[in-house]
Amino acid sequence: MTRPTVLFVCVHNAGRSQMAAGYLQHLAGDRVEVLSAGSQPADQVNRVAVAAMAEEGIDIASEQPKVLTESAVREADVVITMGCGDECPYVPGKRYEDWVLDDPAGQGIEAVRPIRDEIRGRVEALVAELVG
């Protein structure tokens, strides 16, 4: 595997998957290809998630929720789902992980920070595993 591709998937592609993608891009840089998508994408990224990431010095404000496609799953080496369950297409030979995380939708910043921090820890472990 030269440069691994990681796809983060949640229902709306507005909170958890966007924060995870932001952290992976920030921590791994160009050593990893980062994708994110949602099974039912929202109109925009969650403003509280944007604010929580800004506190970490990571700007996800310009990101747009994207619809999950089978081609994105095929392109990925690692598919990380966050609450989309059976709506995520299964492609044999891919590595799948399901991260059980609270949904930041409708939550205030105090509730989103612990979700953000848990995502950071999981992404740090993923980076260490994929690129050392």
mmCIF file of C-alpha atoms in Angstrom:
data_model
loop_
_atom_site.group_PDB
_atom_site.id
_atom_site.type_symbol
_atom_site.label_atom_id
_atom_site.label_comp_id
_atom_site.label_asym_id
_atom_site.label_seq_id
_atom_site.Cartn_x
_atom_site.Cartn_y
_atom_site.Cartn_z
ATOM 1 C CA MET A 1 0.000 0.000 0.000
ATOM 2 C CA THR A 2 1.696 3.188 -1.132
ATOM 3 C CA ARG A 3 -0.559 5.952 0.108
ATOM 4 C CA PRO A 4 -3.612 4.573 1.914
ATOM 5 C CA THR A 5 -7.053 6.041 1.273
ATOM 6 C CA VAL A 6 -9.410 6.393 4.237
ATOM 7 C CA LEU A 7 -13.145 7.030 3.844
ATOM 8 C CA PHE A 8 -15.109 8.360 6.818
ATOM 9 C CA VAL A 9 -18.876 7.810 6.588
ATOM 10 C CA CYS A 10 -21.708 9.069 8.776
ATOM 11 C CA VAL A 11 -25.348 9.725 8.007
ATOM 12 C CA HIS A 12 -25.226 13.455 7.245
ATOM 13 C CA ASN A 13 -21.489 13.952 6.545
ATOM 14 C CA ALA A 14 -21.852 17.114 8.601
ATOM 15 C CA GLY A 15 -20.231 16.375 11.971
ATOM 16 C CA ARG A 16 -18.370 13.220 12.979
ATOM 17 C CA SER A 17 -17.024 12.262 9.558
ATOM 18 C CA GLN A 18 -16.030 15.859 8.786
ATOM 19 C CA MET A 19 -14.177 16.199 12.090
ATOM 20 C CA ALA A 20 -12.416 12.871 11.532
ATOM 21 C CA ALA A 21 -11.434 13.859 7.988
ATOM 22 C CA GLY A 22 -10.166 17.215 9.247
ATOM 23 C CA TYR A 23 -8.001 15.555 11.895
ATOM 24 C CA LEU A 24 -6.643 12.938 9.500
ATOM 25 C CA GLN A 25 -5.736 15.585 6.928
ATOM 26 C CA HIS A 26 -4.119 17.700 9.658
ATOM 27 C CA LEU A 27 -2.178 14.863 11.309
ATOM 28 C CA ALA A 28 -1.173 12.782 8.275
ATOM 29 C CA GLY A 29 -0.879 15.484 5.618
ATOM 30 C CA ASP A 30 -0.190 14.071 2.178
ATOM 31 C CA ARG A 31 0.728 10.627 3.536
ATOM 32 C CA VAL A 32 -2.944 9.600 3.463
ATOM 33 C CA GLU A 33 -5.757 10.290 0.989
ATOM 34 C CA VAL A 34 -8.808 11.444 2.966
ATOM 35 C CA LEU A 35 -12.424 11.059 1.840
ATOM 36 C CA SER A 36 -15.699 11.611 3.681
ATOM 37 C CA ALA A 37 -19.323 11.090 2.735
ATOM 38 C CA GLY A 38 -22.805 10.574 4.114
ATOM 39 C CA SER A 39 -25.647 8.207 3.368
ATOM 40 C CA GLN A 40 -28.079 11.167 3.622
ATOM 41 C CA PRO A 41 -25.864 14.280 3.336
ATOM 42 C CA ALA A 42 -26.948 17.492 5.051
ATOM 43 C CA ASP A 43 -27.019 20.878 3.330
ATOM 44 C CA GLN A 44 -23.962 22.103 5.217
ATOM 45 C CA VAL A 45 -21.356 21.102 7.770
ATOM 46 C CA ASN A 46 -22.530 21.409 11.391
ATOM 47 C CA ARG A 47 -21.554 24.891 12.616
ATOM 48 C CA VAL A 48 -20.788 23.601 16.126
ATOM 49 C CA ALA A 49 -18.453 20.950 14.665
ATOM 50 C CA VAL A 50 -16.737 23.731 12.665
ATOM 51 C CA ALA A 51 -16.337 25.785 15.869
ATOM 52 C CA ALA A 52 -15.032 22.800 17.856
ATOM 53 C CA MET A 53 -12.425 22.051 15.178
ATOM 54 C CA ALA A 54 -11.450 25.740 14.953
ATOM 55 C CA GLU A 55 -10.528 25.516 18.648
ATOM 56 C CA GLU A 56 -7.977 22.893 17.561
ATOM 57 C CA GLY A 57 -6.659 25.112 14.753
ATOM 58 C CA ILE A 58 -8.317 23.004 12.032
ATOM 59 C CA ASP A 59 -10.590 24.730 9.526
ATOM 60 C CA ILE A 60 -13.392 22.569 8.128
ATOM 61 C CA ALA A 61 -15.712 25.524 7.381
ATOM 62 C CA SER A 62 -15.271 25.256 3.617
ATOM 63 C CA GLU A 63 -16.130 21.532 3.473
ATOM 64 C CA GLN A 64 -19.400 20.409 1.911
ATOM 65 C CA PRO A 65 -21.327 17.249 2.794
ATOM 66 C CA LYS A 66 -21.008 14.684 0.006
ATOM 67 C CA VAL A 67 -23.194 11.746 -0.920
ATOM 68 C CA LEU A 68 -21.781 8.291 -0.293
ATOM 69 C CA THR A 69 -21.065 6.436 -3.536
ATOM 70 C CA GLU A 70 -20.009 2.882 -4.158
ATOM 71 C CA SER A 71 -17.010 4.219 -6.119
ATOM 72 C CA ALA A 72 -15.770 6.057 -3.001
ATOM 73 C CA VAL A 73 -15.979 2.799 -1.049
ATOM 74 C CA ARG A 74 -14.123 0.970 -3.835
ATOM 75 C CA GLU A 75 -11.383 3.639 -3.836
ATOM 76 C CA ALA A 76 -10.835 3.405 -0.078
ATOM 77 C CA ASP A 77 -8.439 1.035 1.665
ATOM 78 C CA VAL A 78 -10.081 1.697 5.032
ATOM 79 C CA VAL A 79 -13.786 2.516 5.494
ATOM 80 C CA ILE A 80 -14.720 3.966 8.877
ATOM 81 C CA THR A 81 -18.422 4.211 9.580
ATOM 82 C CA MET A 82 -19.983 6.310 12.311
ATOM 83 C CA GLY A 83 -23.603 5.402 12.705
ATOM 84 C CA CYS A 84 -24.654 4.763 9.105
ATOM 85 C CA GLY A 85 -24.917 1.021 9.699
ATOM 86 C CA ASP A 86 -26.406 -1.023 6.891
ATOM 87 C CA GLU A 87 -26.651 1.943 4.526
ATOM 88 C CA CYS A 88 -22.941 1.695 3.826
ATOM 89 C CA PRO A 89 -22.154 -0.469 0.780
ATOM 90 C CA TYR A 90 -19.987 -3.482 1.487
ATOM 91 C CA VAL A 91 -17.075 -4.192 -0.848
ATOM 92 C CA PRO A 92 -15.142 -7.418 -0.193
ATOM 93 C CA GLY A 93 -11.463 -6.972 0.622
ATOM 94 C CA LYS A 94 -11.842 -3.583 2.289
ATOM 95 C CA ARG A 95 -11.014 -2.976 5.916
ATOM 96 C CA TYR A 96 -14.066 -1.752 7.806
ATOM 97 C CA GLU A 97 -14.245 -0.183 11.251
ATOM 98 C CA ASP A 98 -17.353 1.096 12.995
ATOM 99 C CA TRP A 99 -16.650 3.909 15.418
ATOM 100 C CA VAL A 100 -19.514 4.254 17.894
ATOM 101 C CA LEU A 101 -19.688 7.977 18.621
ATOM 102 C CA ASP A 102 -22.433 10.307 19.795
ATOM 103 C CA ASP A 103 -23.987 12.407 17.035
ATOM 104 C CA PRO A 104 -23.108 16.103 17.437
ATOM 105 C CA ALA A 105 -26.251 17.195 15.516
ATOM 106 C CA GLY A 106 -28.284 19.613 17.590
ATOM 107 C CA GLN A 107 -25.708 19.633 20.417
ATOM 108 C CA GLY A 108 -23.964 22.634 21.938
ATOM 109 C CA ILE A 109 -20.195 23.113 21.933
ATOM 110 C CA GLU A 110 -19.841 21.618 25.437
ATOM 111 C CA ALA A 111 -21.343 18.342 24.189
ATOM 112 C CA VAL A 112 -19.379 18.359 20.923
ATOM 113 C CA ARG A 113 -15.922 18.842 22.465
ATOM 114 C CA PRO A 114 -15.774 15.340 24.035
ATOM 115 C CA ILE A 115 -16.919 13.808 20.712
ATOM 116 C CA ARG A 116 -14.206 15.800 18.917
ATOM 117 C CA ASP A 117 -11.586 14.699 21.442
ATOM 118 C CA GLU A 118 -12.557 11.033 21.108
ATOM 119 C CA ILE A 119 -12.346 11.327 17.319
ATOM 120 C CA ARG A 120 -8.881 12.878 17.625
ATOM 121 C CA GLY A 121 -7.658 9.964 19.749
ATOM 122 C CA ARG A 122 -8.989 7.416 17.279
ATOM 123 C CA VAL A 123 -7.516 9.282 14.307
ATOM 124 C CA GLU A 124 -4.124 9.535 16.053
ATOM 125 C CA ALA A 125 -4.139 5.754 16.538
ATOM 126 C CA LEU A 126 -5.140 5.266 12.889
ATOM 127 C CA VAL A 127 -2.310 7.515 11.681
ATOM 128 C CA ALA A 128 0.227 5.646 13.818
ATOM 129 C CA GLU A 129 -0.994 2.354 12.357
ATOM 130 C CA LEU A 130 -1.180 3.448 8.698
ATOM 131 C CA VAL A 131 1.889 5.624 8.301
ATOM 132 C CA GLY A 132 3.872 5.162 11.498
#
